[in-house]
PDB file of C-alpha atoms in Angstrom:
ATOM      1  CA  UNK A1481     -10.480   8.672  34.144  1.00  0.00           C
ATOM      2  CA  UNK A1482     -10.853   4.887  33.579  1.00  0.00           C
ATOM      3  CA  UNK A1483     -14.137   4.315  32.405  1.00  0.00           C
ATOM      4  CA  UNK A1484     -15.204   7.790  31.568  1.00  0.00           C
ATOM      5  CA  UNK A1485     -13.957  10.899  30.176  1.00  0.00           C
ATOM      6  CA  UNK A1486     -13.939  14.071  31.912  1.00  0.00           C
ATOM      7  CA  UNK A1487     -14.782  17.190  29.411  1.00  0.00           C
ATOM      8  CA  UNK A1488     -13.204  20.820  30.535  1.00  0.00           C
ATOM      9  CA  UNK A1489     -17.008  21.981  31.928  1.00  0.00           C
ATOM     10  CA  UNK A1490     -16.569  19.314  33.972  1.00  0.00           C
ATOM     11  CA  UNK A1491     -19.245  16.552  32.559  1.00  0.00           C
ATOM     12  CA  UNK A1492     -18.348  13.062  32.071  1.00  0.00           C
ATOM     13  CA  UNK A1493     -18.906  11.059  29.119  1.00  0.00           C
ATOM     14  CA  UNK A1494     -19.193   6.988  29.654  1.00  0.00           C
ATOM     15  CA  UNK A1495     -16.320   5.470  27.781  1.00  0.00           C
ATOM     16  CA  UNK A1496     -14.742   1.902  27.340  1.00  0.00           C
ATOM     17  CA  UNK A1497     -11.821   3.321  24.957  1.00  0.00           C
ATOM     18  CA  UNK A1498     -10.679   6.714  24.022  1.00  0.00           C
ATOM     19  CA  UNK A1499      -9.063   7.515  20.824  1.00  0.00           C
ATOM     20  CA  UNK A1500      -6.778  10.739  20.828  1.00  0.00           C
ATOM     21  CA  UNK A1501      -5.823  12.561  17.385  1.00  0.00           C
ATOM     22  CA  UNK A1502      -3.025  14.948  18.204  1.00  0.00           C
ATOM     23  CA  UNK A1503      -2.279  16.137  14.745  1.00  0.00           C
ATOM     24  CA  UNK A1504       0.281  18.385  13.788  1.00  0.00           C
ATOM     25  CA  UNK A1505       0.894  22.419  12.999  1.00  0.00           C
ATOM     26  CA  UNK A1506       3.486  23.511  10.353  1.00  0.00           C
ATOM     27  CA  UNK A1507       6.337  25.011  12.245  1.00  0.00           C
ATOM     28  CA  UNK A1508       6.308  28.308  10.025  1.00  0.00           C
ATOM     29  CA  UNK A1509       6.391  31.306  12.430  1.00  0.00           C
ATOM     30  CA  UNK A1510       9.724  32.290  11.160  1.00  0.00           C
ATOM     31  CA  UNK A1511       8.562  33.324   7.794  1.00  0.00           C
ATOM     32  CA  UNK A1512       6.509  36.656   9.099  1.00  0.00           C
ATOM     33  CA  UNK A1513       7.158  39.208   6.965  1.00  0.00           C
ATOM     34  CA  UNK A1514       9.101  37.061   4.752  1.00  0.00           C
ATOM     35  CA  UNK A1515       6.539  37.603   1.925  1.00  0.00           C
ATOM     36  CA  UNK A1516       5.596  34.068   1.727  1.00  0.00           C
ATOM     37  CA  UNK A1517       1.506  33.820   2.270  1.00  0.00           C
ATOM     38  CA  UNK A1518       1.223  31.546   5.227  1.00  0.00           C
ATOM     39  CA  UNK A1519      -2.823  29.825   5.631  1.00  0.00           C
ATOM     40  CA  UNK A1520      -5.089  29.459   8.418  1.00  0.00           C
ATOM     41  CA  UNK A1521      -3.180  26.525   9.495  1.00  0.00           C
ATOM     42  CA  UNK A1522       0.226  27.962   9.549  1.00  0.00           C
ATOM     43  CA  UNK A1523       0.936  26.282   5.792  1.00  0.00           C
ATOM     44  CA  UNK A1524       2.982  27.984   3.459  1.00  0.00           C
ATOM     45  CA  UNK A1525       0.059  28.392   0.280  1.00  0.00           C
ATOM     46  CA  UNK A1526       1.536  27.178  -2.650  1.00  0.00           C
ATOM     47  CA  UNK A1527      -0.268  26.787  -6.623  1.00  0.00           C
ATOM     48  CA  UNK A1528      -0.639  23.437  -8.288  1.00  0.00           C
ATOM     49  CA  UNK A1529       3.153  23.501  -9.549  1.00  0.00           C
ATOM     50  CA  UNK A1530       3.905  24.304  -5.702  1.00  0.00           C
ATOM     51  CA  UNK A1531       5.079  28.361  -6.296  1.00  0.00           C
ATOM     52  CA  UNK A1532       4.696  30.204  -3.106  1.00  0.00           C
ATOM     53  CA  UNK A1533       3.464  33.792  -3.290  1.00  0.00           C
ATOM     54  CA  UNK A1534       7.593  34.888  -3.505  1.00  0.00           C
ATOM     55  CA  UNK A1535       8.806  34.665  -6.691  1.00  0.00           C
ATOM     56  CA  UNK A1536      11.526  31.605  -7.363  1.00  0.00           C
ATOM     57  CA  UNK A1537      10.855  30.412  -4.083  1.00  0.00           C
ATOM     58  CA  UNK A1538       8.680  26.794  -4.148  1.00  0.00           C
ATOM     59  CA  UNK A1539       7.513  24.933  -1.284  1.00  0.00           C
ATOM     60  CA  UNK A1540       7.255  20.909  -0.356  1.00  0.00           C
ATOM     61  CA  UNK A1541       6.251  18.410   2.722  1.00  0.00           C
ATOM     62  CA  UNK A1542       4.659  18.962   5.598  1.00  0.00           C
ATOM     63  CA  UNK A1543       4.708  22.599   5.650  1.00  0.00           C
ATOM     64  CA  UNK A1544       2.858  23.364   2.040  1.00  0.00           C
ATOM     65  CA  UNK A1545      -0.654  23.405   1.053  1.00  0.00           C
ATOM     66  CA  UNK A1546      -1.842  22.867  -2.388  1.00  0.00           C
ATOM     67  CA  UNK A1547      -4.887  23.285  -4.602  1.00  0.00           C
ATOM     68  CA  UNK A1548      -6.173  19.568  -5.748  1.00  0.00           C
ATOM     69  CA  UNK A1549      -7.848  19.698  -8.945  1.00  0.00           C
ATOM     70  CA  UNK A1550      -8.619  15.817  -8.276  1.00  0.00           C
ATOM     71  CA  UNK A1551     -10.382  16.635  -4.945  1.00  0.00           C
ATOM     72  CA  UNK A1552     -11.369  20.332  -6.022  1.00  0.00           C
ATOM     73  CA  UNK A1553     -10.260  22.073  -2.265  1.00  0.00           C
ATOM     74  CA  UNK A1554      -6.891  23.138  -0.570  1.00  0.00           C
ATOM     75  CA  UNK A1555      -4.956  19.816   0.565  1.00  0.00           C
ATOM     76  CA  UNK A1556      -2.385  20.228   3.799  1.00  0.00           C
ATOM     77  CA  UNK A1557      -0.909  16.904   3.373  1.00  0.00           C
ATOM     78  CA  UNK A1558       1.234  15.622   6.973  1.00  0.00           C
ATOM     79  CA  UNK A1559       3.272  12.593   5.630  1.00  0.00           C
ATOM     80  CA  UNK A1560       6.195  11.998   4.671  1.00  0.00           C
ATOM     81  CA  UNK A1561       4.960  10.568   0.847  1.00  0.00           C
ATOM     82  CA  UNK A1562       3.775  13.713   0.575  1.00  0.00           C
ATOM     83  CA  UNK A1563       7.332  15.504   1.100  1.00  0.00           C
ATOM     84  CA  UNK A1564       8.889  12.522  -1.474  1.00  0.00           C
ATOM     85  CA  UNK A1565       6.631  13.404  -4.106  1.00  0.00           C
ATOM     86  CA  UNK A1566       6.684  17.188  -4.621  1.00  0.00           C
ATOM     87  CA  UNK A1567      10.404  17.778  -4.902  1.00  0.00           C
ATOM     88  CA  UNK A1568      10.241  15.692  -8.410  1.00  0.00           C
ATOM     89  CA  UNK A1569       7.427  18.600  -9.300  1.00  0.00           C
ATOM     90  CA  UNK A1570       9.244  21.432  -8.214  1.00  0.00           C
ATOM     91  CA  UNK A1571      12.643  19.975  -9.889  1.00  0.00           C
ATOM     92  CA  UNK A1572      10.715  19.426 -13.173  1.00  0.00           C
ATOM     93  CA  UNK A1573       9.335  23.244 -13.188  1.00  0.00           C
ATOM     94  CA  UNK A1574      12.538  24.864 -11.831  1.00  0.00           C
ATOM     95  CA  UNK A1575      14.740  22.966 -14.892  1.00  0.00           C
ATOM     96  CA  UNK A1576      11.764  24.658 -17.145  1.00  0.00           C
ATOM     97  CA  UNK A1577      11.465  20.454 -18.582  1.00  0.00           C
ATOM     98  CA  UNK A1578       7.642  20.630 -18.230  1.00  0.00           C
ATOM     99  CA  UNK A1579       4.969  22.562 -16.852  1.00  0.00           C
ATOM    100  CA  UNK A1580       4.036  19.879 -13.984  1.00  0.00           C
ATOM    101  CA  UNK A1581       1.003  19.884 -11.603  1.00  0.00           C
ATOM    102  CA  UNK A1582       1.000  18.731  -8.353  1.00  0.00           C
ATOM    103  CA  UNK A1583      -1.717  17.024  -7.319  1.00  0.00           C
ATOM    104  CA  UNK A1584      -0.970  13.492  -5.959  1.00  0.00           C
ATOM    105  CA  UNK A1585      -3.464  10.758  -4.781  1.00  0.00           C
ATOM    106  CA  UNK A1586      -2.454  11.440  -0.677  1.00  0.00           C
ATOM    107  CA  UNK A1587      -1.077   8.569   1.177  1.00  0.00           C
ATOM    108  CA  UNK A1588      -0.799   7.687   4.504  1.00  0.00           C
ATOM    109  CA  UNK A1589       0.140   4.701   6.295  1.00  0.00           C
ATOM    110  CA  UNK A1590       0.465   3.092  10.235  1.00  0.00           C
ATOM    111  CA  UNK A1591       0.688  -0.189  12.398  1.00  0.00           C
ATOM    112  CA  UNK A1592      -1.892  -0.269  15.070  1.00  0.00           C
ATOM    113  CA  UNK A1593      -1.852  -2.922  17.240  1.00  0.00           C
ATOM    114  CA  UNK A1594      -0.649  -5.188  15.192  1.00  0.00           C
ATOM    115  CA  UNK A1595      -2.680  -3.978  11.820  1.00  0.00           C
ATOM    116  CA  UNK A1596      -0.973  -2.509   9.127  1.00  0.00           C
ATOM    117  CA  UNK A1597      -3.556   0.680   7.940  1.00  0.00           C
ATOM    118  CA  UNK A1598      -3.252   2.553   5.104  1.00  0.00           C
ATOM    119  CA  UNK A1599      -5.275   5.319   3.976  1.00  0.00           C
ATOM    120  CA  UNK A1600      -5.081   6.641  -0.140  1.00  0.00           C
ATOM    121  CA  UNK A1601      -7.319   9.608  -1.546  1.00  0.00           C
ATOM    122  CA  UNK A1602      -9.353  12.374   0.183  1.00  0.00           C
ATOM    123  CA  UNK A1603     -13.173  11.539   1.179  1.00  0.00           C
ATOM    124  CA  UNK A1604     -14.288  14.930   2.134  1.00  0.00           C
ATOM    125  CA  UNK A1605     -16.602  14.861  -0.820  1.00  0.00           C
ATOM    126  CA  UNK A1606     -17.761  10.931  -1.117  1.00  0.00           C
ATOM    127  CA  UNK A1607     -21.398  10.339  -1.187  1.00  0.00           C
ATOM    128  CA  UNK A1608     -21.505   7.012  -0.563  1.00  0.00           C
ATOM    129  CA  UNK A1609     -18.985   4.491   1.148  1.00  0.00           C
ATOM    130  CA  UNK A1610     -18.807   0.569   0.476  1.00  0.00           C
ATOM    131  CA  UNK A1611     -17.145  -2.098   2.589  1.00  0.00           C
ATOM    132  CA  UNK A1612     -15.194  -4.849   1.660  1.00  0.00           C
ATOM    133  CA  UNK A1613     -15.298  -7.575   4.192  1.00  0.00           C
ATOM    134  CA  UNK A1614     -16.186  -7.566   7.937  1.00  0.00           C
ATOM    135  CA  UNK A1615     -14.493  -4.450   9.943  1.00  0.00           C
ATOM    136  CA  UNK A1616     -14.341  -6.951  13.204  1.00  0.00           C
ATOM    137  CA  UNK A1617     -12.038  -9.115  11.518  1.00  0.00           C
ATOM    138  CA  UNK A1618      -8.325  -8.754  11.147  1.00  0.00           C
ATOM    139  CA  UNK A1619      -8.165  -7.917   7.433  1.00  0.00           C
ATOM    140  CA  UNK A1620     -10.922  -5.270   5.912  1.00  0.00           C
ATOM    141  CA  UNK A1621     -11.210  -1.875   3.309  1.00  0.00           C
ATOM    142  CA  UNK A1622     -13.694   1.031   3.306  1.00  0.00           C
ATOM    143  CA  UNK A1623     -13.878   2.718  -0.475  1.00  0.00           C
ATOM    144  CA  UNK A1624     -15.515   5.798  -0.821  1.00  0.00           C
ATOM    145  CA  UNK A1625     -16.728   6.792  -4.164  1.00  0.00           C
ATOM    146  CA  UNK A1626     -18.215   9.849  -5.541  1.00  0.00           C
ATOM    147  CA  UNK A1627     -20.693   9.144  -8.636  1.00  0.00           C
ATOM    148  CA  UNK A1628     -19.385   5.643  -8.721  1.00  0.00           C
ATOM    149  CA  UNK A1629     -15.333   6.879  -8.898  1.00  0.00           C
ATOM    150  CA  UNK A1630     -13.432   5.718  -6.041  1.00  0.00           C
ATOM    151  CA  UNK A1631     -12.093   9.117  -4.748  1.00  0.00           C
ATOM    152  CA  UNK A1632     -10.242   7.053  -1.151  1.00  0.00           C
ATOM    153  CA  UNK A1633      -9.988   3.609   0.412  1.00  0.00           C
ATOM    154  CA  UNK A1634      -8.757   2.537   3.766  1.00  0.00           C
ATOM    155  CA  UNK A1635      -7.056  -0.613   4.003  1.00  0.00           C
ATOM    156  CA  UNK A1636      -6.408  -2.671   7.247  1.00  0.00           C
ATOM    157  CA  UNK A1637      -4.299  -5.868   6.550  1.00  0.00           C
ATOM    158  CA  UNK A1638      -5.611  -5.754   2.743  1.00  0.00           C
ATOM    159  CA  UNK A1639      -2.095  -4.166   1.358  1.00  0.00           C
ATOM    160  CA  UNK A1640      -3.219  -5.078  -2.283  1.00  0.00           C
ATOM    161  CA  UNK A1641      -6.511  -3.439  -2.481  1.00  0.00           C
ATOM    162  CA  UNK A1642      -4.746  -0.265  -0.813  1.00  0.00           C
ATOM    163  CA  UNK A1643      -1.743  -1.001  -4.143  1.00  0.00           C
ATOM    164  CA  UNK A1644      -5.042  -1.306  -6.845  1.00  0.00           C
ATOM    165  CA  UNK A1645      -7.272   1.246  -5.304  1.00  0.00           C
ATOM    166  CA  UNK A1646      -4.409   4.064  -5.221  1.00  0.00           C
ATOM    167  CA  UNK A1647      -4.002   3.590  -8.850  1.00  0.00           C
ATOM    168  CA  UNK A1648      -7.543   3.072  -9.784  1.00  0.00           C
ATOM    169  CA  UNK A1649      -8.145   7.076  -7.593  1.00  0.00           C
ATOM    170  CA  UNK A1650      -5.548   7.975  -9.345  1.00  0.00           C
ATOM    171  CA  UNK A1651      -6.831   7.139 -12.782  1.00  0.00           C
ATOM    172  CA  UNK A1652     -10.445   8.187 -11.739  1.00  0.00           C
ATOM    173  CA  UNK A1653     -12.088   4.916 -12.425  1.00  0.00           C
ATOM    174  CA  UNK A1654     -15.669   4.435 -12.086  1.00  0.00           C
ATOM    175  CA  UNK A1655     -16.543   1.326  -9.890  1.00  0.00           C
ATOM    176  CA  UNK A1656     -19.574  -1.002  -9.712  1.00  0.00           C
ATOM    177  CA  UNK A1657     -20.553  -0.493  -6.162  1.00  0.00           C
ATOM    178  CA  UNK A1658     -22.003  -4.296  -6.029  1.00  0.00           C
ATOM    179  CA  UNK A1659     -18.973  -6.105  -7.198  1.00  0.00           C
ATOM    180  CA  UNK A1660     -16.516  -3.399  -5.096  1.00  0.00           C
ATOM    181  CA  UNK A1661     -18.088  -5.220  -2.143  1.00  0.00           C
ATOM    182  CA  UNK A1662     -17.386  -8.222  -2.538  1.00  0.00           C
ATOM    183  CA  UNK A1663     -13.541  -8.530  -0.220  1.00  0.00           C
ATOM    184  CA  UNK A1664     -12.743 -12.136  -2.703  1.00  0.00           C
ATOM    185  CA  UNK A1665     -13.189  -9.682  -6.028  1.00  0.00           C
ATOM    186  CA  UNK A1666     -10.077  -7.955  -6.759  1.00  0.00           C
ATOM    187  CA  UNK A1667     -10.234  -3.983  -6.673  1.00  0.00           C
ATOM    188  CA  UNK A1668      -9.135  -3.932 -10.491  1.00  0.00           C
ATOM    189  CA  UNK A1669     -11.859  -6.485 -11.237  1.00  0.00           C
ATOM    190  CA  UNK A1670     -14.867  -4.259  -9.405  1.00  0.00           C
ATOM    191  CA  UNK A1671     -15.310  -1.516 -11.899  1.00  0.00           C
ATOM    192  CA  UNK A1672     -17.976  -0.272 -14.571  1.00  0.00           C
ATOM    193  CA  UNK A1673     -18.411  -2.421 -17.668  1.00  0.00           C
ATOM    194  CA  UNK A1674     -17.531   0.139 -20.678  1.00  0.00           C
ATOM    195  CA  UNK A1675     -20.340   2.590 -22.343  1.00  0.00           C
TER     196      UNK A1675
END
C-alpha cells in the first residue's frame, strides 16, 4: 500500500520504497528418477569439473551447482556468464585435454535506473567491507575482503574497478584496506606492498 507495507499477519511496516527480489528456481522436476542428484534448491549437484552423479552426463548454467574451492561452499550461480563459462570446462574434460576445475570468480551485471551495477565474487564469508567513494553519488564500489584478499566488489557506474577487481578476486590478491578506499586510486594500485 503506498506508504507502508502490509505483512501476511496483517501488520504494517512504514515504508518510503520497497525493493522486491524475486529470484529464480531451476526448472528440474523432469529429472526424478533420472539418477541425476538434484539439491535443496532444485540444482542439478555437480563436482568441480561439473560431473553430475550419472556417469558421462555433465551439467552447466543456471540449473548446476558447484563446489568453489575459491569461496569454500556450494555456488548456484543464476546468470548467464555463468552458463558461458562452464561449457569450455566441460568441453576440456569430455576431449580428456586437461583435468579442468570449475570454479569461476561469479559475475553478475544490471541497469537500474539509469546505473550500470555489477557485482564480481561471493561475500558470504568477508569480514570486513571498504567503500570507495560516496554511495549517494552516481558512481561508487563496495569491496569486501577476507584477511585483506578482496573475495567481491560491487560496482555502480565504476566499470573499471568492477574490470581490475574481478581479476585481482580472481588472482587472490591481498589489498591495503587504506589505499582500497581511496575511489581516485586505481584497484590495481590498492594492494599489499610485497613480504
Amino acid at each position: 500500500e503506498p506508504g507502508a507495507v502490509v505483512l501476511d499477519d496483517g501488520s504494517r511496516l512504514p515504508a518510503g520504497a520497497v525493493v522486491v527480489g524475486i529470484g529464480a528456481r531451476p526448472a528440474t522436476a523432469w529429472l526424478a528418477g533420472s539418477g541425476i542428484e538434484l539439491g535443496t534448491h532444485g540444482d542439478v549437484l555437480a563436482d568441480d569439473r561439473l560431473h553430475t552423479s550419472v556417469p558421462d552426463v555433465y551439467a552447466v548454467g543456471d540449473c548446476a551447482s558447484f563446489p568453489s574451492g575459491r569461496y569454500g561452499e556450494r555456488l548456484l550461480v543464476h546468470h548467464w556468464d555463468n552458463a558461458l563459462q562452464g561449457p569450455r570446462t566441460v568441453a576440456a574434460n569430455i576431449l580428456g585435454e586437461s583435468d579442468a576445475v570449475y570454479d569461476p570468480v561469479p559475475y553478475f551485471w544490471s541497469e537500474q535506473f539509469g546505473r550500470f551495477v555489477q557485482y564480481a565474487g561471493h561475500h558470504a564469508a568477508a569480514d570486513r567491507m571498504v567503500w570507495r567513494g560516496d554511495p549517494t553519488g552516481p558512481s561508487w564500489s563496495v569491496c569486501w575482503l577476507r584477511e585483506t584478499r578482496l573475495v567481491a566488489l560491487l560496482a555502480v557506474g565504476r566499470p573499471r574497478d568492477l574490470a581490475q577487481g574481478r581479476r585481482l578476486i580472481e588472482a587472490g590478491t591481498r589489498m591495503n584496506p587504506e589505499a582500497l578506499s581511496d575511489p581516485a586510486r586505481p584497484l590495481k594500485n590498492a594492494t599489499e606492498a610485497p613480504l
